Coordinates of C-alpha atoms (C1' of nucleotides) in Angstrom, one line a residue:
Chain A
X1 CA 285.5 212.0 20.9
X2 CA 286.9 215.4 20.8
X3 CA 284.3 217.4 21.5
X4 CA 282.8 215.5 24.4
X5 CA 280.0 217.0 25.8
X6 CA 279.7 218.7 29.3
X7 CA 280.5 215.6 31.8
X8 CA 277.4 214.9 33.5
X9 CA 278.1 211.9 35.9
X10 CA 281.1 210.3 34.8
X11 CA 280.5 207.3 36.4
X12 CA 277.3 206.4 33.5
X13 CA 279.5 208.3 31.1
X14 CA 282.1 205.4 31.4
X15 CA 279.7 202.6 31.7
X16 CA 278.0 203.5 28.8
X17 CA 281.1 204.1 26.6
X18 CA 282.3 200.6 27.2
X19 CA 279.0 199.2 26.8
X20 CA 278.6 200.6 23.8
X21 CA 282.3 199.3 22.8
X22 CA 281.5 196.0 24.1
X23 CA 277.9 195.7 22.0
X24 CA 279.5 197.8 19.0
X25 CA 282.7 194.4 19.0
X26 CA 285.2 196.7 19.6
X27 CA 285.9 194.9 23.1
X28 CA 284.8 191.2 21.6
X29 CA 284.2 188.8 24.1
X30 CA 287.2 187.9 26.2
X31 CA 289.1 190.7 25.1
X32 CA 290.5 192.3 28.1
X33 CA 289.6 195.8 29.1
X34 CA 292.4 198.8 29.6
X35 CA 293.4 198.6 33.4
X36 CA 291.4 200.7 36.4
X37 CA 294.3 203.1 36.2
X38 CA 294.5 203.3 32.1
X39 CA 290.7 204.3 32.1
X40 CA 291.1 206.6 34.9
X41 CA 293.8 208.4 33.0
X42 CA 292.2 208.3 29.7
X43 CA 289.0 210.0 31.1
X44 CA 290.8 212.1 33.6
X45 CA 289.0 210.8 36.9
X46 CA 289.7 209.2 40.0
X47 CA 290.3 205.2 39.8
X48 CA 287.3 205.0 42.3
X49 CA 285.1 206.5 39.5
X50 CA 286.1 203.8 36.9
X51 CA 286.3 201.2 39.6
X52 CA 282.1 202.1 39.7
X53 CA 282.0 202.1 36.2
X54 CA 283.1 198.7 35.9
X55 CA 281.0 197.2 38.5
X56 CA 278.0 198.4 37.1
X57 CA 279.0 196.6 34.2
X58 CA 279.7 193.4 36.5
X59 CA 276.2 193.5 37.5
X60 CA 275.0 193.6 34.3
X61 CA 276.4 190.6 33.2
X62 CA 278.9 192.1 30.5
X63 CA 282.5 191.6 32.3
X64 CA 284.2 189.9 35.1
X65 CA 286.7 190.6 36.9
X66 CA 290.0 188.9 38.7
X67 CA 291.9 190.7 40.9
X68 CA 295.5 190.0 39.5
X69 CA 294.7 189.2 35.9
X70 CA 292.2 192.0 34.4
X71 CA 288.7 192.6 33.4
X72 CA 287.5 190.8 30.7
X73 CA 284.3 190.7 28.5
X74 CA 282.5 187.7 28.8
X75 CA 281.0 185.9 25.7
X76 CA 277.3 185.4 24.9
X77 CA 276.5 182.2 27.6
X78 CA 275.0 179.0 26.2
X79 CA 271.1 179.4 27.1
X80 CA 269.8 176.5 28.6
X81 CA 266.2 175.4 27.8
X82 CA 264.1 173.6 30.6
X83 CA 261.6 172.3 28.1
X84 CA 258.4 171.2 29.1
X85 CA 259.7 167.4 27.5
X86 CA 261.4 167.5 30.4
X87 CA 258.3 166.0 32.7
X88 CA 257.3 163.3 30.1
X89 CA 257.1 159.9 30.6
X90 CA 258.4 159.3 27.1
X91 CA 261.9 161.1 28.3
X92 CA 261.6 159.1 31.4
X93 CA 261.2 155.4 29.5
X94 CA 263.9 156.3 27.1
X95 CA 266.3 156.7 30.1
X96 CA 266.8 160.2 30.4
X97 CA 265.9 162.2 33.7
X98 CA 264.8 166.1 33.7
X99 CA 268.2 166.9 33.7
X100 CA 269.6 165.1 30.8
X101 CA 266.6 165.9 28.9
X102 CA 267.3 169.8 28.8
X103 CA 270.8 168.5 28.1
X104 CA 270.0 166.1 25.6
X105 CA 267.8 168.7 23.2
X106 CA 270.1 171.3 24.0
X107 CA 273.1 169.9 22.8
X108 CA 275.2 170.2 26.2
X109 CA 276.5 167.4 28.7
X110 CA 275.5 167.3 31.9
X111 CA 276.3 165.9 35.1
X112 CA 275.8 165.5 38.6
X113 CA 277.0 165.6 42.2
X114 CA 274.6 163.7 44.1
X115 CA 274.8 163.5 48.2
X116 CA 271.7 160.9 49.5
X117 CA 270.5 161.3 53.3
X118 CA 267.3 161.0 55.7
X119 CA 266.4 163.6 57.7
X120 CA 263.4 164.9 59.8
X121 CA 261.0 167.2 57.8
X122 CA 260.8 170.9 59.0
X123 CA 257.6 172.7 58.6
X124 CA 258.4 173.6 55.1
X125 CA 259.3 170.4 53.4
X126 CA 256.2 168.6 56.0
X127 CA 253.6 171.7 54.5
X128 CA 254.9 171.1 50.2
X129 CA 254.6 167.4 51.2
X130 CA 251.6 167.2 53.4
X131 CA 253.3 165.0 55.7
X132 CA 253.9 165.9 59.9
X133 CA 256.6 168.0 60.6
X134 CA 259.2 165.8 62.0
X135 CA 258.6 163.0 59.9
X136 CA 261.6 160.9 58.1
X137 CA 262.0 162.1 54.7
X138 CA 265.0 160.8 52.1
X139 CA 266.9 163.9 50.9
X140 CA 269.0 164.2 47.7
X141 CA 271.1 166.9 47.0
X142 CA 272.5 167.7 43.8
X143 CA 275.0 169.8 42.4
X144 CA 274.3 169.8 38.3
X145 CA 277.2 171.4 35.6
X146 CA 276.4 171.7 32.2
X147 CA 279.2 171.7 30.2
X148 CA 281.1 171.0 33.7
X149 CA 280.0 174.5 34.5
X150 CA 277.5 174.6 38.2
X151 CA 274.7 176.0 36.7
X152 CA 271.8 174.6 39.3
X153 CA 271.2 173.3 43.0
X154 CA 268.7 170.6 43.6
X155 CA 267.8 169.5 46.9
X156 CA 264.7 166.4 46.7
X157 CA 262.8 165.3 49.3
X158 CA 260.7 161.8 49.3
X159 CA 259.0 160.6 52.6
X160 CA 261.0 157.9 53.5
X161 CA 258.5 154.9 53.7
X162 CA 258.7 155.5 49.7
X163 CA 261.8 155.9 49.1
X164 CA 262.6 152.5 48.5
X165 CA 265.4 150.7 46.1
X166 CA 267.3 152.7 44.1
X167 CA 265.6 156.0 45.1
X168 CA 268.0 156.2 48.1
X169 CA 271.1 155.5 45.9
X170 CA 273.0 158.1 44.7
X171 CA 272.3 157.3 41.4
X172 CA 268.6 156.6 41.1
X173 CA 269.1 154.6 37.6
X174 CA 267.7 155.0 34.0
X175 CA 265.1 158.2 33.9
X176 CA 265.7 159.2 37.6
X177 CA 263.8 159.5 40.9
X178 CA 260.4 159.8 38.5
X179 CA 261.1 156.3 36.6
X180 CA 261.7 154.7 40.0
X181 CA 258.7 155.9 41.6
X182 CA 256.4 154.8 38.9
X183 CA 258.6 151.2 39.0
X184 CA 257.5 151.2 42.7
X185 CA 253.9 152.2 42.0
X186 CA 253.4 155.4 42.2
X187 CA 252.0 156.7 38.8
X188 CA 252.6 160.4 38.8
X189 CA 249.5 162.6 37.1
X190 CA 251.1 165.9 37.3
X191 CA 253.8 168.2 38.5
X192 CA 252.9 171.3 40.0
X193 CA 255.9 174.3 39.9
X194 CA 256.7 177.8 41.2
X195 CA 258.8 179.9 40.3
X196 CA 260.6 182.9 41.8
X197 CA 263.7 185.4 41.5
X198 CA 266.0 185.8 44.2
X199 CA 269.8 186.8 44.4
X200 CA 272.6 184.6 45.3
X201 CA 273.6 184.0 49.1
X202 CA 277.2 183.6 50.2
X203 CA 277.1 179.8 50.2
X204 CA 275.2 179.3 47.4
X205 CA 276.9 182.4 45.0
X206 CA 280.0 180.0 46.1
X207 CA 278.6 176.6 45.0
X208 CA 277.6 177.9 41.6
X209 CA 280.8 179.8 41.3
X210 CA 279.3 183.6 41.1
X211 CA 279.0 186.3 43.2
X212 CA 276.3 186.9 45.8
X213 CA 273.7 189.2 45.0
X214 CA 273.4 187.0 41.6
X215 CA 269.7 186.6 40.1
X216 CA 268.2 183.3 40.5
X217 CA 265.6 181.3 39.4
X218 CA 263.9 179.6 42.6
X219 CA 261.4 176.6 41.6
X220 CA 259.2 174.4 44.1
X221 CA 258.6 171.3 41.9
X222 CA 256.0 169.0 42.9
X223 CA 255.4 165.7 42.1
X224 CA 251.8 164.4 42.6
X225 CA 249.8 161.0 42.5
X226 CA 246.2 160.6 42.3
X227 CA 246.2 160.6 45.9
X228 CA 249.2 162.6 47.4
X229 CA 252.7 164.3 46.7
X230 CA 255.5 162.1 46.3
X231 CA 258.3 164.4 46.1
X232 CA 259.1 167.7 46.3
X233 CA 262.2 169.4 44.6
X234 CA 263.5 172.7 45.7
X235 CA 265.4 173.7 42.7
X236 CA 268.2 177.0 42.5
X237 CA 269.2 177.9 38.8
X238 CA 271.8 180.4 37.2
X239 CA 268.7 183.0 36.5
X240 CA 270.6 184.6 33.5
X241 CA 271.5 180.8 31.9
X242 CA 268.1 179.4 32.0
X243 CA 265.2 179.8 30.1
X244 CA 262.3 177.9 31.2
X245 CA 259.0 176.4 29.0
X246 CA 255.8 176.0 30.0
X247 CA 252.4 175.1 28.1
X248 CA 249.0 175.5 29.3
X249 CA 245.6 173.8 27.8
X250 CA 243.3 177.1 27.1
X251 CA 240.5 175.3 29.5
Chain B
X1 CA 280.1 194.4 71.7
X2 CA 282.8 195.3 73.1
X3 CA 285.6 192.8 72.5
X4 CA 285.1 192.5 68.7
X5 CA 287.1 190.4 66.8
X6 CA 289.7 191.8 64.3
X7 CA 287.9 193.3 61.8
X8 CA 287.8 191.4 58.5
X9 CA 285.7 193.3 56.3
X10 CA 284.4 196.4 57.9
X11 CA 282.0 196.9 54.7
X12 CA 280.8 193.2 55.3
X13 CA 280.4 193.4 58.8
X14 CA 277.9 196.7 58.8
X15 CA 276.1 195.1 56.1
X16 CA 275.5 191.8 58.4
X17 CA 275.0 194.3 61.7
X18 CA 272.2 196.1 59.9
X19 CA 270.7 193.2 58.4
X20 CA 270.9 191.5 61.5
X21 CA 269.3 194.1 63.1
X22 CA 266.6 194.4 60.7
X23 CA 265.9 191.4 60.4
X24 CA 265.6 190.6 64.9
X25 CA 262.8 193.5 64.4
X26 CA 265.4 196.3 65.9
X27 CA 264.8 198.1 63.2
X28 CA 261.5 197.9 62.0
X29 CA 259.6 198.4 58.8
X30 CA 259.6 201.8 58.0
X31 CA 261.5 202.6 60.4
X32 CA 264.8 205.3 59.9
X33 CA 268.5 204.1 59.5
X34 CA 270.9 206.4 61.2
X35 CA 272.5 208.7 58.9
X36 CA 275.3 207.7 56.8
X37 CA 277.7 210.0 59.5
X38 CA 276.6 208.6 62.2
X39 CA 277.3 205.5 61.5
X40 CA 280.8 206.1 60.4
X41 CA 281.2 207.4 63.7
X42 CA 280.0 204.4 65.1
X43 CA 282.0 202.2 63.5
X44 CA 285.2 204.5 63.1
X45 CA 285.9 204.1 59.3
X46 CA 285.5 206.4 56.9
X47 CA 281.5 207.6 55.3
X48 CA 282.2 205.5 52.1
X49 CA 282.4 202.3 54.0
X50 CA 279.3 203.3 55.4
X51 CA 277.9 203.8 52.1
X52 CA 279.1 200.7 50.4
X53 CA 276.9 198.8 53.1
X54 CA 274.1 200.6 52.7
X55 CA 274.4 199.7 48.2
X56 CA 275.0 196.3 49.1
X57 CA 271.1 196.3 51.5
X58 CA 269.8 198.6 49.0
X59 CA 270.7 195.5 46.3
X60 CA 268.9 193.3 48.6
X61 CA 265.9 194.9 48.7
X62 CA 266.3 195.2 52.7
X63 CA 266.2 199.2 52.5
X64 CA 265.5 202.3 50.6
X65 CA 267.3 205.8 50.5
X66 CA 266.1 209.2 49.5
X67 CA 268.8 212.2 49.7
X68 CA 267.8 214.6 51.7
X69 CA 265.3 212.2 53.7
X70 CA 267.6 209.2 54.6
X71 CA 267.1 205.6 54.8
X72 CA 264.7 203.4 55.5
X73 CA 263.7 199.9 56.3
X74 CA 261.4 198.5 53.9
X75 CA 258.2 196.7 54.3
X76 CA 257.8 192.8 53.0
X77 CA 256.8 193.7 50.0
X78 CA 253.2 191.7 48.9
X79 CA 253.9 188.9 46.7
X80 CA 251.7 188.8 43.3
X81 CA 251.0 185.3 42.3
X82 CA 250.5 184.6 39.0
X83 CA 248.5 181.5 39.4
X84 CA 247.7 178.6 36.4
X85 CA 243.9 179.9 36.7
X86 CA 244.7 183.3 35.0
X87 CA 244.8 181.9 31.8
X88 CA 241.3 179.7 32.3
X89 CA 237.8 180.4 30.4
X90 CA 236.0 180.1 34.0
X91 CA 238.0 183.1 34.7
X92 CA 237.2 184.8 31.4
X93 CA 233.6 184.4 30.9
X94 CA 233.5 185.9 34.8
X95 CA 234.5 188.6 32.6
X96 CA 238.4 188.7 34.2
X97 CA 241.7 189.1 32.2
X98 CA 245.0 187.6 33.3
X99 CA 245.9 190.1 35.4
X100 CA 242.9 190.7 37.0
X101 CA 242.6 187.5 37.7
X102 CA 245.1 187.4 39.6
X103 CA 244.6 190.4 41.3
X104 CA 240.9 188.8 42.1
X105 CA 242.5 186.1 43.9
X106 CA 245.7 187.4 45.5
X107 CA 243.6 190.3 46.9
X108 CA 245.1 193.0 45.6
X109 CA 243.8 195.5 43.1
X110 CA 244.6 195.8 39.6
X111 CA 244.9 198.5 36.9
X112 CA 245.9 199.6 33.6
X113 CA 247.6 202.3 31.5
X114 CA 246.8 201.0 27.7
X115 CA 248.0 202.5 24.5
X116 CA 247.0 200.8 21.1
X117 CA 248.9 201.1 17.8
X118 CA 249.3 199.3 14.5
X119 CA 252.5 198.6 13.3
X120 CA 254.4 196.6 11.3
X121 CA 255.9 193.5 12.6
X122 CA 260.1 193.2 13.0
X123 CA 261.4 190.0 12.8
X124 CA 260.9 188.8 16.3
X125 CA 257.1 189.7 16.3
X126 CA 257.2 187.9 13.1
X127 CA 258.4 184.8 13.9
X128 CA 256.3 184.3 17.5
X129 CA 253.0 185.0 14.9
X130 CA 254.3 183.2 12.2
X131 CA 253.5 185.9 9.9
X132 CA 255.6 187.8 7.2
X133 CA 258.3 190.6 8.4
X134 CA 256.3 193.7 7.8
X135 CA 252.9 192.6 8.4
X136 CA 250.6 194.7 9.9
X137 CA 249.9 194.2 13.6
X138 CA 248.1 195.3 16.3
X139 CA 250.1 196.6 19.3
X140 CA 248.4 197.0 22.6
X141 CA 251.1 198.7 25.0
X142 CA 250.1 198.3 28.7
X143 CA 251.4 199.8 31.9
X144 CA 249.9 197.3 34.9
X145 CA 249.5 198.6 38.2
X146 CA 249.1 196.6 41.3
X147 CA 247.8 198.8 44.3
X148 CA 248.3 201.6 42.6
X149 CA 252.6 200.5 42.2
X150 CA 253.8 199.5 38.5
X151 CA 254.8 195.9 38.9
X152 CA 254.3 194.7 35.0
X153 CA 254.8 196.0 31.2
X154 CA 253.0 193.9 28.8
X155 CA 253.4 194.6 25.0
X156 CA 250.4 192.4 22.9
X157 CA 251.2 191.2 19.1
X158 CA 248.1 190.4 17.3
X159 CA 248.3 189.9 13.7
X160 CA 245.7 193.1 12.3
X161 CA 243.5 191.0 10.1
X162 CA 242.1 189.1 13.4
X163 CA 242.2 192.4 15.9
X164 CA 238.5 193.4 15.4
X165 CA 236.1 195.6 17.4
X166 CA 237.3 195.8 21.2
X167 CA 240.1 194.4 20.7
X168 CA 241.4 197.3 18.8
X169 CA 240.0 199.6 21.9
X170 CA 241.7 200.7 24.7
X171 CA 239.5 198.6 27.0
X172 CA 239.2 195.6 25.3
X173 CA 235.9 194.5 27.5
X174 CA 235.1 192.3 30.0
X175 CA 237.6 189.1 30.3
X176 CA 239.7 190.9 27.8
X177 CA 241.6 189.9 24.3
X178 CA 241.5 186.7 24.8
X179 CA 237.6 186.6 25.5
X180 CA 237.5 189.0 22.3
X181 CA 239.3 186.3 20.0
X182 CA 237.1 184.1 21.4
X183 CA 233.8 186.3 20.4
X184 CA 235.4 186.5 17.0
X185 CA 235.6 182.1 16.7
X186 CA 239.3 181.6 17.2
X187 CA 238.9 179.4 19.8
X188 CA 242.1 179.2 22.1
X189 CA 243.5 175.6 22.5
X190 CA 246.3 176.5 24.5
X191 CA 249.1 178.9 25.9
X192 CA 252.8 178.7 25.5
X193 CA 255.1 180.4 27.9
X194 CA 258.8 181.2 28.3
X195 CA 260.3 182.3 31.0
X196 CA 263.6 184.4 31.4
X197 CA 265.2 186.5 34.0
X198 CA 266.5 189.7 32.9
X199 CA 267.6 192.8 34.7
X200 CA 266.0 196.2 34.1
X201 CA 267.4 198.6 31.3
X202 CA 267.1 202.5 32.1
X203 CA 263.9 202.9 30.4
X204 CA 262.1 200.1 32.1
X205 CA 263.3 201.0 35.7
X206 CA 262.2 204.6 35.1
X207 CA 258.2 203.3 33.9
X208 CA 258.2 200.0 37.4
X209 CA 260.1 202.9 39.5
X210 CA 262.9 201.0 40.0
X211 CA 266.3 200.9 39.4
X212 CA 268.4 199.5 36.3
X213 CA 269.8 196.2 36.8
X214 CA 267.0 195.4 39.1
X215 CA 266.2 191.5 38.4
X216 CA 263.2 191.2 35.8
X217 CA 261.5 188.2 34.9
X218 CA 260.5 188.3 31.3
X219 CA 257.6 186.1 29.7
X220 CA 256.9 185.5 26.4
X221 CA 253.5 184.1 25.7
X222 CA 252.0 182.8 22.8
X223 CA 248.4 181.6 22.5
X224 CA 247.4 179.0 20.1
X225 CA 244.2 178.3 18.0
X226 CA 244.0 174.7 16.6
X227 CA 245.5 176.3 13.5
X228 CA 247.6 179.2 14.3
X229 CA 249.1 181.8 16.7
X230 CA 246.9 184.6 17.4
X231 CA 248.6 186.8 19.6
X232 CA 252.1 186.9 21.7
X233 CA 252.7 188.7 24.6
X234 CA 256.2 190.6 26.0
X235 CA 255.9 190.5 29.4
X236 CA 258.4 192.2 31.8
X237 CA 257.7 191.8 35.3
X238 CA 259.3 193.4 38.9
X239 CA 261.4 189.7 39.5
X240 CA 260.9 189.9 43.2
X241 CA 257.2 190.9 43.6
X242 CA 256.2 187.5 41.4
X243 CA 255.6 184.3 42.2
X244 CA 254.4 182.5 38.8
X245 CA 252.6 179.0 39.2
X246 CA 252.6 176.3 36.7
X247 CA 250.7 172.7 36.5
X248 CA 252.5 169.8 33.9
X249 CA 250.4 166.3 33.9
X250 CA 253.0 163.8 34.1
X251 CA 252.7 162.4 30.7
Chain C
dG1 C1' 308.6 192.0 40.5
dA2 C1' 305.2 194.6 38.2
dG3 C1' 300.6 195.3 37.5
dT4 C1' 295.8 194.0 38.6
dG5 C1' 291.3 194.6 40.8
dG6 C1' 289.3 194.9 45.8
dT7 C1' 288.9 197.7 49.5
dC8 C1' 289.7 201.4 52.6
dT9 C1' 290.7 206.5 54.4
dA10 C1' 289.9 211.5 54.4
dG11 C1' 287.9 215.1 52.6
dA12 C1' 284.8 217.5 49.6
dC13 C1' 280.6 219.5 46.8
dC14 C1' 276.0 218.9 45.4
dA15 C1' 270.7 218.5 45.1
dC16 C1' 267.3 217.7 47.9
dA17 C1' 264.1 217.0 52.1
dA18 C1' 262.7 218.5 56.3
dC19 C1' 262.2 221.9 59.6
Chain D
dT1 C1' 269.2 226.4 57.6
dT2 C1' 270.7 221.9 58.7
dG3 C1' 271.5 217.4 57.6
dT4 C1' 270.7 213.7 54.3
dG5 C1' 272.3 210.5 50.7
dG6 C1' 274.8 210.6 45.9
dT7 C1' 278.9 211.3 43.9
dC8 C1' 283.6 212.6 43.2
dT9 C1' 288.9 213.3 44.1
dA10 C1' 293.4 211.8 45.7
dG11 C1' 296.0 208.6 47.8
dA12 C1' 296.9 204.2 49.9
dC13 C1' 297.5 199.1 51.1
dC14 C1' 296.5 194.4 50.0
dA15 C1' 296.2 189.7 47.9
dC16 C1' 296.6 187.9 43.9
dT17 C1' 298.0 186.8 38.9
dC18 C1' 301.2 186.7 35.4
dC19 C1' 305.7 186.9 33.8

DNA sequence: GAGTGGTCTAGACCACAAC
DNA sequence: TTGTGGTCTAGACCACTCC
């Protein structure tokens, strides 16, 4: 461009010039970007300017960055589908949990890292469980990849007294926690959710290998009997790698 | 404190100092920041360090900043819940849309900017109706304000042969489209909903006053005669103000 | 060892809000 | 008019990656 135009804010003016070079395929997806200093020199600013620039672009998803080996523009992620299959008892009988449902229709692996414990319930887990606070509950925390990628945080909780069996393994068997409950039982009618967006903390930006300040998907699954609630999950997803599907009767 | 450790990360620590303090009730809701120089001062590095901290709170919702007026702690913001109920009959034959239904139970109150077109349906549009690329459709543009804030854009899809009387109006009446279709005998069976997070574009963050990148969720839903799809709706939502609820039955 | 991005200093100009 | 936050320049040091 020759004739640029009167600079307005060259910070935005640099953004959106390799924005529009990334979404045009100029800079294809793990192509590497000219260095802080190249693009400083070929627009005529100060590095700090490009340095802006570029993290803009980080937070919107298009590049990341290593110190030591470049910018690069990151490819079009796999979008990972939490169906609604993924609550049926069909899914469940055939073997597969929630999980490995979404996994299974989606066409990616997955796997998990599964820690097993009892603790006393704080007021929060005690209020989404209707239990006392301070009562035992099993806890399983799970770290699940897809595609050996971290892409979610699950932490479970049971009250203890049915948490029997393979529940408090670390692997709960064929169809997970759900199929195991309803072996002990405990017939689930329905699952209640919320969800929420929040941004990566420190610890958890860490476990899912991002950067804090990340969007997240926060869900509260319940799992209820005709009497009470069995378990409740307090789930953290990759917000930008998830899509989620729900469907609700019209009554 | 006076014997403070070496310093790791003076951006880092200010960030966690304010925070901290903000959130031990030291600094207050509403209450004013001191000024970008005097807090340079205070920590003895330079008024860029200063403002990098400030970004990073800004990013996390804790604060906002106004040249010329300075910064500011901000309020818990009110949390809208987009509850199952919003998409009942009960709700509708009181006479109350989705979002008013909401707004009916969360406390808040609720209002609309609505423009109406026609149009002809792109390829997405399409394929949610299941109608033919360049069919007419109906296209009811909304702007949804809770207390008196923007917090939602909504874009309706209803193929044109079904969008009859109020539905083609501004105010669509009393319960809204859905309790129009309903008049008209397409009886709803049920709802479909995806959900995504996104992160606001320029022109969205200017109409939910907001800036871009800001986390969005984004909803698409689709409700369902017994024979067909008769209307999708684009929803874009503030990602930190909603808390959406969802109800599965375990088979 | 050369080059990268991450971070910091020191100083500056601006539009704007508040007085 | 004064001070605010938003943005920019110019220069620097660092840990790290890659060769």
């Amino acid at each position: 461009m020759r004739d640029m135009a009167v600079r307005r804010r060259p910070t935005h003016e640099i953004a959106a010039d390799l924005r529009a070079a990334i979404e045009a395929g100029e800079l294809p997806p793990g192509s590497r970007l000219p260095s802080r200093a190249a693009l400083a020199e070929r627009y005529g600013v100060a590095e700090l300017t490009v340095t802006h620039a570029m993290t803009q672009l980080r937070h919107e998803g298009l590049i990341t960055s290593r110190a030591g080996a470049g910018s690069y523009v990151r490819g079009p992620q796999q979008l990972l589908r939490a169906s609604r299959l993924r609550l049926s008892r069909a899914e469940r009988v055939a073997g597969r949990g929630t999980f490995a449902t979404d996994a299974h229709s989606g066409g990616w692996t997955a796997r998990s890292d599964v820690e097993v414990r009892t603790e006393r319930a704080d007021a929060t887990v005690a209020g989404y469980l209707g239990i006392g606070e301070g009562d035992e509950v099993l806890v399983r925390d799970r770290v699940m990849y897809a595609d050996d990628e971290p892409v979610q945080l699950a932490t479970s909780y049971l009250p203890a007294e049915l948490a029997t069996g393979a529940m408090a393994e670390p692997d709960s068997g064929p169809g997970g926690i759900y199929a195991r409950l309803e072996d002990a039982g405990h017939v689930l009618t329905h699952y209640e959710e919320t969800v929420r967006v929040g941004r990566a903390t420190e610890s958890e930006a860490a476990a899912l290998r991002t950067t804090p300040g990340t969007p997240l998907l926060r869900l509260v699954r319940r799992a209820h009997t005709a009497t009470r609630v069995v378990e409740v999950n307090l789930i953290t997803m990759l917000g930008e790698r998830f899509e989620l599907h729900y469907e609700a009767p019209a009554e």
